[in-house]
CSV table of C-alpha atoms in Angstrom, one decimal:
chain,number,residue,atom,x,y,z
A,5,MET,CA,126.5,183.5,7.1
A,6,ASP,CA,128.9,182.8,4.3
A,7,PHE,CA,130.0,186.5,4.6
A,8,LEU,CA,131.9,185.3,8.0
A,9,LEU,CA,134.2,183.3,5.3
A,10,GLU,CA,135.6,186.7,5.0
A,11,TYR,CA,137.2,186.9,8.1
A,12,PRO,CA,140.0,185.2,9.3
A,13,PRO,CA,139.1,182.1,11.9
A,14,VAL,CA,141.3,183.6,14.4
A,15,LEU,CA,139.4,187.4,14.5
A,16,LEU,CA,136.4,184.7,14.1
A,17,ALA,CA,137.2,183.0,17.1
A,18,LEU,CA,137.6,186.2,18.9
A,19,PHE,CA,134.0,187.5,18.5
A,20,ALA,CA,132.6,184.3,19.3
A,21,GLY,CA,134.5,184.6,22.7
A,22,LEU,CA,132.8,188.0,23.1
A,23,PHE,CA,129.5,187.0,22.8
A,24,THR,CA,129.7,183.6,24.9
A,25,TRP,CA,131.5,186.1,27.6
A,26,PHE,CA,128.4,188.5,27.0
A,27,VAL,CA,125.6,185.9,27.7
A,28,THR,CA,127.7,184.5,30.9
A,29,ALA,CA,127.0,188.2,31.5
A,30,LEU,CA,123.6,188.9,31.0
A,31,GLY,CA,123.1,185.7,33.3
A,32,ALA,CA,125.0,186.8,36.1
A,33,SER,CA,123.2,190.2,36.1
A,34,LEU,CA,120.3,188.6,37.7
A,35,VAL,CA,121.8,188.9,40.6
A,36,PHE,CA,120.7,192.5,40.4
A,37,PHE,CA,117.3,191.0,40.8
A,38,PHE,CA,117.2,187.7,42.5
A,39,LYS,CA,119.3,187.1,45.8
A,40,GLU,CA,117.9,184.0,45.6
A,41,ILE,CA,117.2,180.7,43.6
A,42,ASN,CA,115.5,177.5,44.1
A,43,ILE,CA,117.5,174.7,44.4
A,44,LYS,CA,115.5,172.2,41.6
A,45,VAL,CA,116.6,175.9,39.3
A,46,LEU,CA,119.6,176.1,39.7
A,47,ASN,CA,119.7,171.9,40.1
A,48,ALA,CA,117.8,172.3,36.6
A,49,MET,CA,120.6,175.1,35.2
A,50,LEU,CA,123.3,173.5,35.7
A,51,GLY,CA,122.1,170.4,34.8
A,52,PHE,CA,121.2,171.4,31.0
A,53,ALA,CA,124.8,173.8,30.9
A,54,ALA,CA,126.1,169.8,31.3
A,55,GLY,CA,124.0,168.1,28.3
A,56,VAL,CA,124.9,170.9,26.1
A,57,MET,CA,129.0,170.4,26.9
A,58,ILE,CA,128.0,166.7,26.8
A,59,ALA,CA,126.4,167.1,23.5
A,60,ALA,CA,128.9,169.7,22.3
A,61,SER,CA,131.9,167.3,22.9
A,62,PHE,CA,130.9,165.0,20.8
A,63,TRP,CA,128.8,166.2,17.8
A,64,SER,CA,130.6,169.5,17.5
A,65,LEU,CA,134.3,167.8,18.1
A,66,LEU,CA,134.5,164.7,18.9
A,67,ALA,CA,132.6,163.2,15.8
A,68,PRO,CA,135.0,166.2,13.0
A,69,ALA,CA,138.1,164.6,14.7
A,70,ILE,CA,137.8,161.3,14.1
A,71,GLU,CA,136.1,161.7,10.0
A,72,MET,CA,139.6,163.9,10.1
A,73,ALA,CA,142.1,161.8,11.2
A,74,GLU,CA,140.8,158.9,8.8
A,75,GLY,CA,143.5,159.5,6.4
A,76,SER,CA,146.0,159.7,9.5
A,77,PRO,CA,149.3,157.2,9.5
A,78,LEU,CA,148.1,155.9,13.1
A,79,PRO,CA,144.8,154.9,14.0
A,80,ALA,CA,141.8,158.2,14.3
A,81,TYR,CA,140.7,156.0,17.2
A,82,VAL,CA,144.7,155.9,18.5
A,83,ILE,CA,145.0,160.6,17.9
A,84,VAL,CA,141.5,161.2,19.4
A,85,SER,CA,141.8,158.8,22.0
A,86,LEU,CA,144.9,160.0,23.2
A,87,GLY,CA,143.8,163.9,22.1
A,88,PHE,CA,140.5,163.3,24.8
A,89,LEU,CA,142.7,161.8,27.6
A,90,GLY,CA,145.3,163.9,27.5
A,91,GLY,CA,142.3,167.4,27.8
A,92,GLY,CA,141.2,166.1,31.0
A,93,PHE,CA,145.1,164.8,32.2
A,94,PHE,CA,145.3,168.5,31.2
A,95,LEU,CA,142.1,169.7,33.0
A,96,TRP,CA,142.9,166.8,36.1
A,97,LEU,CA,147.0,168.6,36.4
A,98,VAL,CA,145.5,172.4,37.3
A,99,ASP,CA,143.5,171.2,39.1
A,100,ARG,CA,145.0,170.0,41.2
A,101,LEU,CA,147.5,172.1,41.5
A,102,LEU,CA,145.8,175.7,40.8
A,103,PRO,CA,144.2,177.1,44.5
A,104,HIS,CA,140.4,177.6,44.2
A,105,VAL,CA,137.8,177.0,46.0
A,106,HIS,CA,134.0,176.2,44.2
A,107,PRO,CA,131.3,178.8,44.9
A,108,GLY,CA,129.2,177.6,47.7
A,109,THR,CA,131.7,175.4,49.8
A,110,ASN,CA,135.1,176.9,52.1
A,111,HIS,CA,136.7,173.7,50.9
A,112,ARG,CA,140.3,175.0,49.1
A,113,GLU,CA,141.6,172.7,46.6
A,114,GLY,CA,144.9,172.8,44.5
A,115,ILE,CA,148.6,174.4,46.4
A,116,LYS,CA,147.5,175.9,49.8
A,117,THR,CA,147.5,179.1,49.5
A,118,SER,CA,147.2,182.5,51.9
A,119,TRP,CA,144.7,184.2,49.0
A,120,GLN,CA,141.1,185.5,50.3
A,121,ARG,CA,138.2,183.4,49.3
A,122,SER,CA,137.4,185.9,46.6
A,123,VAL,CA,140.6,185.5,44.8
A,124,LEU,CA,140.0,181.6,45.2
A,125,LEU,CA,136.7,181.7,43.5
A,126,VAL,CA,138.1,183.5,40.3
A,127,LEU,CA,140.6,181.5,39.9
A,128,ALA,CA,137.8,178.4,40.1
A,129,ILE,CA,135.8,180.0,37.7
A,130,THR,CA,138.4,180.5,35.9
A,131,PHE,CA,139.6,176.8,35.6
A,132,HIS,CA,136.1,176.1,35.1
A,133,ASN,CA,135.4,177.5,31.3
A,134,ILE,CA,139.4,177.4,29.8
A,135,PRO,CA,137.9,174.6,27.6
A,136,GLU,CA,134.6,176.0,26.4
A,137,GLY,CA,136.6,178.7,25.3
A,138,LEU,CA,139.5,176.3,23.8
A,139,ALA,CA,136.7,174.4,22.1
A,140,VAL,CA,135.0,177.3,20.0
A,141,GLY,CA,138.6,178.9,19.1
A,142,VAL,CA,139.7,175.4,17.6
A,143,ALA,CA,136.0,174.5,15.5
A,144,PHE,CA,136.5,178.1,14.1
A,145,GLY,CA,140.5,178.0,14.0
A,146,GLY,CA,139.6,174.6,12.0
A,147,LEU,CA,137.9,176.5,9.2
A,148,ALA,CA,141.3,177.3,7.8
A,149,SER,CA,142.0,173.8,7.0
A,150,GLY,CA,139.8,173.3,4.4
A,151,SER,CA,138.3,170.7,5.6
A,152,PRO,CA,134.6,169.5,4.7
A,153,ALA,CA,134.0,168.3,8.4
A,154,MET,CA,134.6,171.6,9.7
A,155,THR,CA,131.4,174.1,8.7
A,156,LEU,CA,131.7,177.4,9.6
A,157,ALA,CA,128.1,176.3,10.5
A,158,GLY,CA,129.4,173.9,12.7
A,159,ALA,CA,132.0,176.8,14.8
A,160,VAL,CA,128.9,178.8,15.0
A,161,SER,CA,126.7,176.2,16.6
A,162,LEU,CA,128.9,175.4,19.3
A,163,ALA,CA,129.9,178.9,19.7
A,164,LEU,CA,125.5,179.3,20.0
A,165,GLY,CA,125.0,176.5,22.6
A,166,ILE,CA,128.4,177.6,24.5
A,167,GLY,CA,126.8,180.7,24.8
A,168,LEU,CA,123.2,179.5,26.3
A,169,GLN,CA,125.0,177.8,28.8
A,170,ASN,CA,126.8,180.4,30.1
A,171,PHE,CA,123.7,182.4,30.6
A,172,PRO,CA,122.3,179.4,33.2
A,173,GLU,CA,126.6,179.2,34.5
A,174,GLY,CA,126.5,183.6,35.3
A,175,ALA,CA,123.6,183.1,37.1
A,176,ALA,CA,124.6,180.2,39.4
A,177,VAL,CA,127.4,182.2,40.2
A,178,SER,CA,126.5,185.3,41.3
A,179,ILE,CA,123.0,184.5,42.4
A,180,PRO,CA,124.2,181.8,45.2
A,181,LEU,CA,127.5,184.8,45.8
A,182,ARG,CA,124.3,187.0,46.2
A,183,ARG,CA,123.3,184.9,49.8
A,184,GLU,CA,126.4,184.8,51.1
A,185,ASN,CA,126.1,188.5,51.2
A,186,MET,CA,128.4,189.4,48.7
A,187,SER,CA,126.9,192.6,47.8
A,188,ARG,CA,125.4,192.6,44.3
A,189,ARG,CA,128.1,194.2,42.1
A,190,LYS,CA,131.2,192.1,43.5
A,191,ALA,CA,128.8,188.5,42.8
A,192,PHE,CA,128.5,190.0,39.3
A,193,LEU,CA,131.8,191.1,38.5
A,194,ILE,CA,132.9,187.5,40.0
A,195,GLY,CA,129.9,185.7,38.0
A,196,GLN,CA,130.7,187.3,35.0
A,197,PHE,CA,134.4,187.0,34.9
A,198,SER,CA,133.3,182.9,34.6
A,199,GLY,CA,133.1,184.3,30.7
A,200,MET,CA,135.6,186.3,30.3
A,201,VAL,CA,138.7,183.6,29.9
A,202,GLU,CA,136.6,182.5,26.7
A,203,PRO,CA,137.8,185.1,23.9
A,204,VAL,CA,141.4,184.9,25.1
A,205,ALA,CA,141.0,180.9,25.1
A,206,ALA,CA,139.0,180.7,22.1
A,207,VAL,CA,142.1,183.3,20.2
A,208,ILE,CA,144.4,180.6,21.5
A,209,GLY,CA,142.9,177.7,20.6
A,210,ALA,CA,142.0,179.1,16.9
A,211,ALA,CA,145.6,180.8,16.3
A,212,ALA,CA,147.4,177.4,17.5
A,213,VAL,CA,145.7,174.8,15.2
A,214,VAL,CA,145.3,177.9,11.9
A,215,PHE,CA,149.1,177.4,12.1
A,216,ILE,CA,149.3,173.9,13.2
A,217,ALA,CA,147.0,172.5,11.1
A,218,PRO,CA,148.4,168.6,11.3
A,219,MET,CA,147.1,169.5,15.0
A,220,LEU,CA,143.2,169.3,14.5
A,221,PRO,CA,141.8,166.2,15.0
A,222,PHE,CA,144.2,165.9,18.7
A,223,ALA,CA,143.2,169.9,19.1
A,224,LEU,CA,139.2,168.7,18.7
A,225,ALA,CA,139.5,165.6,21.5
A,226,PHE,CA,141.6,167.6,23.3
A,227,ALA,CA,139.0,170.2,23.7
A,228,ALA,CA,136.2,167.4,24.6
A,229,GLY,CA,138.4,166.0,26.7
A,230,ALA,CA,138.4,168.9,28.6
A,231,MET,CA,135.0,169.5,28.3
A,232,ILE,CA,133.9,166.2,29.4
A,233,TYR,CA,136.5,166.3,32.3
A,234,VAL,CA,134.8,169.5,33.8
A,235,VAL,CA,131.0,168.2,33.4
A,236,ALA,CA,132.3,165.1,35.6
A,237,GLU,CA,134.3,166.4,38.0
A,238,GLU,CA,132.3,170.2,38.7
A,239,LEU,CA,128.7,170.3,36.6
A,240,ILE,CA,127.5,167.4,37.7
A,241,PRO,CA,128.5,166.8,40.3
A,242,GLU,CA,127.3,170.5,41.8
A,243,ALA,CA,123.8,169.8,39.7
A,244,ARG,CA,122.9,167.1,42.6
A,245,LEU,CA,123.4,168.7,45.6
A,246,GLY,CA,120.9,168.3,47.8
A,247,HIS,CA,117.7,166.2,47.4
A,248,GLU,CA,117.0,167.0,43.2
A,249,GLY,CA,118.8,165.0,41.4
A,250,ASP,CA,115.7,164.6,39.2
A,251,ILE,CA,115.2,167.8,38.3
A,252,ALA,CA,119.5,167.8,37.4
A,253,THR,CA,119.3,165.1,34.7
A,254,ILE,CA,116.6,166.3,33.3
A,255,GLY,CA,118.3,169.6,32.8
A,256,VAL,CA,121.2,167.1,30.9
A,257,MET,CA,118.1,165.4,29.0
A,258,PHE,CA,117.2,168.8,28.0
A,259,GLY,CA,120.4,170.4,27.0
A,260,PHE,CA,121.8,167.2,25.2
A,261,THR,CA,118.8,167.2,22.9
A,262,LEU,CA,119.5,171.5,22.0
A,263,MET,CA,122.8,170.9,21.5
A,264,MET,CA,121.8,167.8,19.4
A,265,ILE,CA,119.4,169.8,17.3
A,266,LEU,CA,121.6,173.1,17.0
A,267,ASP,CA,124.7,170.9,15.5
A,268,VAL,CA,122.1,169.2,12.8
A,269,ALA,CA,120.2,171.5,11.8
A,270,LEU,CA,122.9,174.0,11.8
A,271,GLY,CA,126.6,172.0,11.0
């Protein structure tokens, strides 16, 4: 795997973002085979995705951020806390301003608009996936810093983890849309779009930390805060719809464990 270090970090981030998009499209392609998805399976899938994101936020983002911030003029906890809260605040602000509607609901959020529901769905999906792409980009961009806390194995494990949780996410978006009598093709396109934004966000995140290396601890914590915001605001509430909350919780536990194993074993 060391041969990958011959490539620029921004290019590696692009490859990783394309990988996570591809896995999302694979998950969304299930809509061509199924019109319905059992609520227990859907909740378990969303819970699994939440568990992966929670684990990735700590093992791949916050822990390296704390280690790298140790030598800064400010206490490490100040830099990491500001970054973490900044990521959450950014997503909260976007959530309040961006017009969107979540799959399975007709409740419109953000600034009022007359845009069609399908457009608002795409905006919601885009909003949801920006933190994942950003996290992958920051992890690969951090390789340019030369810090022992940022390793190629750790960045790859993060990309693998995000990819794994993107498969059920793609299906969890496209299949419910098909159940609403949307065509298979349109449901697939919207579902895979949930990963399309990730290569773009990955390149932006990588480029930012490559050219402004001192901001890396803050950027890592920022990405972690944004991911946790998505988990708390979207994934876990959606995973507990209906009366199958225990299934979602089990999914969270398995997702967290798998991501922890990936990060510790590879990183």
